[in-house]
Short mmCIF file of C-alpha atoms (C1' of nucleotides) in Angstrom, two decimals:
data_model
loop_
_atom_site.label_atom_id
_atom_site.label_comp_id
_atom_site.label_asym_id
_atom_site.label_seq_id
_atom_site.Cartn_x
_atom_site.Cartn_y
_atom_site.Cartn_z
CA MET A 240 2.16 48.72 -39.69
CA ASP A 241 0.71 50.77 -42.86
CA LEU A 242 1.80 51.28 -45.40
CA ILE A 243 2.42 54.96 -45.61
CA ARG A 244 4.26 54.38 -42.53
CA ILE A 245 7.16 52.11 -44.16
CA TYR A 246 7.45 54.39 -46.47
CA GLN A 247 7.69 57.69 -44.65
CA CYS A 248 10.15 55.60 -42.10
CA PHE A 249 11.66 54.44 -46.20
CA CYS A 250 12.15 58.28 -47.47
CA ASP A 251 15.20 59.82 -45.35
CA ARG A 252 18.48 58.76 -46.42
CA THR A 253 19.61 57.97 -42.94
CA ARG A 254 17.18 55.84 -41.82
CA LEU A 255 16.78 53.89 -45.58
CA ARG A 256 20.70 53.09 -44.42
CA ILE A 257 19.69 51.93 -41.27
CA LEU A 258 16.94 49.51 -42.39
CA HIS A 259 19.26 47.81 -45.63
CA LEU A 260 21.44 47.31 -41.85
CA LEU A 261 18.85 45.96 -39.55
CA ALA A 262 18.47 43.97 -42.22
CA ARG A 263 21.90 41.67 -41.71
CA SER A 264 21.91 42.14 -37.78
CA PRO A 265 20.94 43.38 -34.83
CA LEU A 266 23.24 46.41 -34.15
CA CYS A 267 23.80 48.81 -31.16
CA VAL A 268 23.72 53.51 -32.21
CA CYS A 269 27.57 53.08 -32.22
CA HIS A 270 27.63 50.68 -34.47
CA PHE A 271 25.59 52.33 -36.82
CA GLN A 272 28.04 55.89 -35.77
CA ASP A 273 31.12 53.26 -36.86
CA ILE A 274 29.15 52.45 -40.30
CA LEU A 275 27.41 55.83 -41.23
CA GLY A 276 30.32 58.44 -39.72
CA GLU A 277 27.12 60.33 -38.93
CA PRO A 278 26.69 61.78 -35.49
CA GLN A 279 24.96 59.96 -32.11
CA VAL A 280 22.67 62.74 -32.12
CA LYS A 281 21.35 61.89 -35.13
CA VAL A 282 21.18 58.24 -35.89
CA SER A 283 19.99 58.36 -31.98
CA LYS A 284 16.99 60.42 -33.47
CA HIS A 285 16.35 58.05 -35.79
CA LEU A 286 16.56 55.59 -34.82
CA SER A 287 13.52 56.82 -31.93
CA TYR A 288 11.65 57.85 -34.82
CA LEU A 289 11.50 54.42 -36.57
CA ARG A 290 10.93 53.34 -32.50
CA SER A 291 9.02 55.06 -32.31
CA ARG A 292 6.69 54.05 -35.48
CA GLY A 293 7.18 50.71 -34.81
CA MET A 294 9.75 49.70 -37.35
CA VAL A 295 12.81 48.46 -35.16
CA THR A 296 12.48 47.27 -32.22
CA ALA A 297 15.60 47.84 -28.96
CA THR A 298 16.70 45.73 -26.09
CA ARG A 299 18.82 47.39 -23.79
CA HIS A 300 22.36 44.87 -23.05
CA GLN A 301 23.80 46.54 -20.15
CA ASN A 302 25.14 50.20 -21.37
CA TRP A 303 24.03 49.45 -25.07
CA MET A 304 20.75 50.05 -26.86
CA ILE A 305 20.16 46.85 -29.38
CA TYR A 306 17.96 47.91 -32.20
CA SER A 307 16.56 45.11 -34.74
CA LEU A 308 13.98 44.75 -37.07
CA PRO A 309 10.36 43.93 -35.62
CA ASN A 310 10.48 38.80 -35.55
CA LYS A 311 6.82 39.75 -36.42
CA ARG A 312 6.09 41.11 -39.86
CA SER A 313 3.80 42.66 -42.27
CA ARG A 314 3.51 41.61 -45.42
CA GLU A 315 3.80 44.89 -46.53
CA LEU A 316 7.25 45.32 -44.95
CA GLU A 317 8.72 42.03 -45.88
CA ALA A 318 7.85 43.39 -49.78
CA ASN A 319 9.30 46.57 -49.10
CA LEU A 320 12.47 45.32 -47.72
CA LYS A 321 12.98 42.59 -50.68
CA CYS A 322 12.49 45.49 -52.36
CA LEU A 323 15.50 46.51 -50.93
CA GLN A 324 17.56 44.29 -50.67
CA ASP A 325 16.59 44.40 -54.63
CA CYS A 326 17.42 48.00 -55.43
CA VAL A 327 20.49 49.16 -53.15
CA GLN A 328 22.31 45.81 -54.62
CA SER A 329 23.62 48.91 -57.33
CA ASP A 330 24.52 51.46 -55.12
CA SER A 331 28.27 51.97 -53.51
CA MET A 332 26.82 53.82 -51.01
CA PHE A 333 25.56 50.93 -49.55
CA ALA A 334 27.51 48.25 -51.12
CA ARG A 335 30.52 50.47 -49.15
CA ASP A 336 28.28 49.46 -45.53
CA LEU A 337 27.37 46.23 -45.36
CA ARG A 338 31.45 46.29 -46.63
CA LYS A 339 32.23 48.20 -43.07
CA LEU A 340 29.75 45.68 -40.94
CA ALA A 341 31.48 42.88 -42.08
CA ARG A 342 34.07 44.42 -40.85
CA LEU A 343 33.30 45.59 -37.36
CA CYS A 344 31.84 41.43 -37.02
CA GLN A 345 35.07 40.42 -38.19
CA ASN A 346 37.34 43.02 -35.48
CA CYS A 347 35.10 41.45 -32.58
CA CYS A 348 33.54 38.32 -32.71
CA GLU A 349 30.39 36.73 -34.53
CA PRO A 350 27.19 38.72 -35.15
CA ALA A 351 26.14 35.66 -31.76
CA SER A 352 27.69 37.28 -29.48
CA VAL A 353 28.55 40.54 -29.94
CA PHE A 354 27.21 42.15 -27.21
CA ALA A 355 28.28 39.83 -24.92
CA THR A 356 30.91 41.75 -24.06
CA ASN A 357 31.20 45.34 -22.20
CA LYS A 358 34.06 46.74 -24.24
CA ARG A 359 34.11 48.74 -26.90
CA LEU A 360 32.56 47.23 -30.02
CA MET B 257 15.28 58.69 -60.51
CA ASP B 258 17.09 58.07 -57.05
CA LEU B 259 15.97 55.39 -54.27
CA ILE B 260 14.94 58.53 -51.69
CA ARG B 261 12.97 60.26 -54.09
CA ILE B 262 11.15 57.69 -54.26
CA TYR B 263 10.82 56.23 -51.34
CA GLN B 264 8.83 59.98 -50.69
CA CYS B 265 6.81 60.35 -53.53
CA PHE B 266 5.22 57.23 -52.01
CA CYS B 267 4.99 58.41 -48.72
CA ASP B 268 1.25 60.16 -48.99
CA ARG B 269 -1.78 58.26 -49.40
CA THR B 270 -2.77 60.40 -52.16
CA ARG B 271 0.11 60.57 -53.70
CA LEU B 272 0.03 57.29 -53.57
CA ARG B 273 -3.74 56.33 -54.04
CA ILE B 274 -2.61 58.60 -57.66
CA LEU B 275 0.47 56.67 -57.97
CA HIS B 276 -1.76 53.09 -57.84
CA LEU B 277 -3.90 54.54 -60.40
CA LEU B 278 -1.74 55.50 -62.56
CA ALA B 279 -0.07 52.43 -63.53
CA ARG B 280 -3.11 50.71 -64.72
CA SER B 281 -3.74 54.39 -67.08
CA PRO B 282 -2.60 57.70 -67.77
CA LEU B 283 -5.85 59.65 -65.98
CA CYS B 284 -6.55 63.34 -66.34
CA VAL B 285 -6.78 66.11 -62.94
CA CYS B 286 -10.03 65.26 -63.10
CA HIS B 287 -11.00 61.96 -62.80
CA PHE B 288 -8.23 61.82 -59.71
CA GLN B 289 -10.95 64.88 -58.64
CA ASP B 290 -13.37 62.13 -59.10
CA ILE B 291 -12.01 59.32 -58.34
CA LEU B 292 -9.97 60.11 -54.63
CA GLY B 293 -12.42 62.39 -53.76
CA GLU B 294 -10.89 65.22 -53.72
CA PRO B 295 -10.67 68.76 -53.85
CA GLN B 296 -8.85 70.42 -57.37
CA VAL B 297 -6.30 72.08 -55.53
CA LYS B 298 -5.47 68.45 -54.05
CA VAL B 299 -5.22 67.29 -56.85
CA SER B 300 -3.10 69.29 -58.58
CA LYS B 301 -0.92 70.30 -56.55
CA HIS B 302 -0.18 66.36 -55.01
CA LEU B 303 1.12 66.10 -59.59
CA SER B 304 2.60 69.24 -59.03
CA TYR B 305 4.79 67.43 -57.00
CA LEU B 306 4.71 64.56 -58.19
CA ARG B 307 5.78 65.74 -61.54
CA SER B 308 8.60 68.62 -60.75
CA ARG B 309 10.63 64.69 -59.31
CA GLY B 310 10.75 63.21 -61.85
CA MET B 311 8.07 60.40 -61.22
CA VAL B 312 4.93 61.67 -63.50
CA THR B 313 4.56 62.95 -66.88
CA ALA B 314 2.05 65.17 -68.16
CA THR B 315 1.22 66.24 -72.09
CA ARG B 316 -1.99 68.68 -72.57
CA HIS B 317 -4.78 67.15 -74.63
CA GLN B 318 -7.53 70.21 -75.53
CA ASN B 319 -8.27 71.40 -71.61
CA TRP B 320 -6.89 68.51 -70.20
CA MET B 321 -3.78 67.41 -69.08
CA ILE B 322 -2.83 64.02 -69.34
CA TYR B 323 -0.75 62.34 -66.21
CA SER B 324 1.22 59.27 -67.52
CA LEU B 325 4.09 57.14 -65.62
CA PRO B 326 7.21 58.15 -67.56
CA ASN B 327 7.77 55.55 -70.77
CA LYS B 328 11.78 55.01 -69.46
CA ARG B 329 11.91 53.60 -65.34
CA SER B 330 14.05 52.74 -63.46
CA ARG B 331 14.80 49.74 -62.02
CA GLU B 332 14.23 50.83 -58.96
CA LEU B 333 10.47 52.30 -59.50
CA GLU B 334 10.25 49.02 -61.83
CA ALA B 335 10.38 46.54 -59.07
CA ASN B 336 8.75 49.85 -56.22
CA LEU B 337 5.08 49.86 -58.80
CA LYS B 338 4.87 45.73 -58.43
CA CYS B 339 6.35 45.77 -54.70
CA LEU B 340 3.31 48.73 -54.81
CA GLN B 341 1.01 46.71 -56.26
CA ASP B 342 2.02 43.22 -54.12
CA CYS B 343 1.09 45.47 -51.06
CA VAL B 344 -2.13 46.63 -51.89
CA GLN B 345 -4.52 43.70 -52.26
CA SER B 346 -5.87 43.96 -50.24
CA ASP B 347 -7.01 47.05 -49.08
CA SER B 348 -10.25 48.11 -49.53
CA MET B 349 -9.48 52.73 -50.20
CA PHE B 350 -7.18 51.33 -53.78
CA ALA B 351 -9.15 48.34 -54.35
CA ARG B 352 -12.59 51.10 -54.73
CA ASP B 353 -10.48 53.57 -56.22
CA LEU B 354 -9.79 50.77 -58.83
CA ARG B 355 -13.28 49.56 -59.13
CA LYS B 356 -14.35 53.63 -59.39
CA LEU B 357 -11.58 54.28 -62.30
CA ALA B 358 -13.33 50.93 -64.09
CA ARG B 359 -16.73 52.94 -63.92
CA LEU B 360 -15.50 55.56 -64.99
CA CYS B 361 -13.43 53.94 -68.40
CA GLN B 362 -17.37 52.22 -69.10
CA ASN B 363 -18.99 55.42 -68.86
CA CYS B 364 -17.02 56.93 -71.39
CA CYS B 365 -14.55 55.47 -73.27
CA GLU B 366 -11.41 52.80 -74.66
CA PRO B 367 -8.95 53.61 -72.26
CA ALA B 368 -7.24 53.81 -75.89
CA SER B 369 -9.79 57.44 -76.88
CA VAL B 370 -10.85 57.89 -73.51
CA PHE B 371 -9.21 61.78 -74.36
CA ALA B 372 -10.59 61.19 -78.78
CA THR B 373 -13.33 63.81 -77.47
CA ASN B 374 -14.20 67.05 -75.66
CA LYS B 375 -16.94 66.11 -73.59
CA ARG B 376 -16.91 66.41 -69.67
CA LEU B 377 -15.48 62.15 -68.84
"C1'" DT C 164 30.84 57.21 -4.07
"C1'" DG C 165 32.72 60.04 -8.73
"C1'" DA C 166 33.67 58.95 -12.42
"C1'" DC C 167 33.08 56.76 -17.41
"C1'" DT C 168 29.85 54.97 -21.09
"C1'" DA C 169 26.16 55.06 -24.67
"C1'" DT C 170 22.30 56.15 -25.40
"C1'" DA C 171 18.29 59.29 -25.33
"C1'" DT C 172 16.32 64.03 -24.70
"C1'" DT C 173 15.29 69.25 -24.67
"C1'" DC C 174 15.73 73.38 -26.68
"C1'" DC C 175 16.71 76.29 -30.87
"C1'" DT C 176 16.39 76.70 -35.66
"C1'" DA C 177 15.41 76.05 -40.53
"C1'" DT C 178 13.40 73.82 -43.91
"C1'" DT C 179 9.28 70.99 -45.95
"C1'" DT C 180 5.22 69.32 -46.54
"C1'" DG C 181 0.06 69.33 -46.57
"C1'" DG C 182 -4.06 71.99 -47.19
"C1'" DG C 183 -7.70 75.84 -48.19
"C1'" DA C 184 -9.59 79.88 -50.52
"C1'" DA C 185 -8.45 82.41 -54.10
"C1'" DT C 186 -6.89 83.63 -58.26
"C1'" DA C 187 -4.37 83.23 -62.61
"C1'" DT C 188 -3.91 80.80 -66.87
"C1'" DA C 189 -4.49 78.24 -70.87
"C1'" DG C 190 -7.62 76.02 -74.16
"C1'" DA C 191 -12.59 75.47 -76.76
"C1'" DT C 192 -16.83 77.23 -78.14
"C1'" DT C 193 -20.47 80.68 -79.10
"C1'" DA D 164 -14.93 88.82 -77.69
"C1'" DA D 165 -17.10 87.11 -73.81
"C1'" DT D 166 -17.34 82.68 -71.46
"C1'" DC D 167 -16.64 78.18 -69.72
"C1'" DT D 168 -14.25 74.66 -68.41
"C1'" DA D 169 -9.85 72.11 -66.23
"C1'" DT D 170 -5.80 72.93 -64.22
"C1'" DA D 171 -2.14 75.25 -61.99
"C1'" DT D 172 -0.46 78.94 -58.79
"C1'" DT D 173 0.24 81.95 -55.08
"C1'" DC D 174 -0.61 83.13 -50.59
"C1'" DC D 175 -1.84 81.44 -46.50
"C1'" DC D 176 -1.08 78.96 -42.50
"C1'" DA D 177 -0.14 74.84 -38.69
"C1'" DA D 178 2.94 70.73 -38.40
"C1'" DA D 179 6.20 68.00 -39.30
"C1'" DT D 180 10.72 67.51 -40.47
"C1'" DA D 181 15.98 67.37 -39.75
"C1'" DG D 182 19.72 69.04 -37.41
"C1'" DG D 183 23.52 70.26 -33.67
"C1'" DA D 184 24.06 72.10 -29.25
"C1'" DA D 185 23.95 71.18 -24.49
"C1'" DT D 186 22.25 67.86 -21.57
"C1'" DA D 187 20.60 64.67 -19.56
"C1'" DT D 188 20.27 59.19 -18.14
"C1'" DA D 189 21.12 54.78 -16.99
"C1'" DG D 190 24.25 51.72 -16.83
"C1'" DT D 191 29.19 50.30 -15.11
"C1'" DC D 192 33.16 50.08 -13.33
"C1'" DA D 193 37.05 52.03 -9.81
#
DNA sequence: TGACTATATTCCTATTTGGGAATATAGATT
DNA sequence: AATCTATATTCCCAAATAGGAATATAGTCA
């Protein structure tokens, strides 16, 4: 994963919010739709952009595609994800995203079992 | 200086090399031409891109435009410049840029007085 | 099978980006 | 004034990006 590619992935607000959320938990497309308040096509396209550049991985689970950060991460990616956490501390939008994520998890179940049922999450 | 804008500035290789060099020393356009081996128009345009986004400042000194990182830097910019230094440690191109910069400084004079003369640097 | 759900893709458009050739500009030097 | 030097800008063009509307696909469920 080369450095430029990381910055290219980071340089759009929607993608940055997605990555910031994925640093907390694997999520499916509809989670992003809910949390970001963006239309499906937009979310889906940014995820596919990130995926094509190796920035996220995806696995299907029944009807849902579960997106995660890759297990093996380069030093550069680690460093930049950490830096992002730092930078985002005082930003209200990113904070709101995290609050919404927390609420979602409350509403359904534990992160680990989020995808264990085929009901609308 | 907002976060997205930082990543937009960082997401081109030439700009990244420029910023990496500027983290060491203020430089003029012909320095960049020499070190990066890129044509004047390319260097100049990327500098003007960076400048228009507040990522660098420029002052004229006789015939030369001296580019620097801004004196006052946001937490985000500081963090990302630091992260960049980290990430770039093992990259041969960035290392080579620094060696060329060192050689340039040897050839002319101290950083502080680099621009004190109107001879070709 | 047929309907439903979650997601991806295609087609379209507008905007931005990156780069080169040529030209313009501003200050220095003669 | 004429020239030179360093730099910026303009005019191109090709490619990438971002986004929406509409449609396709894959899995699920009745």
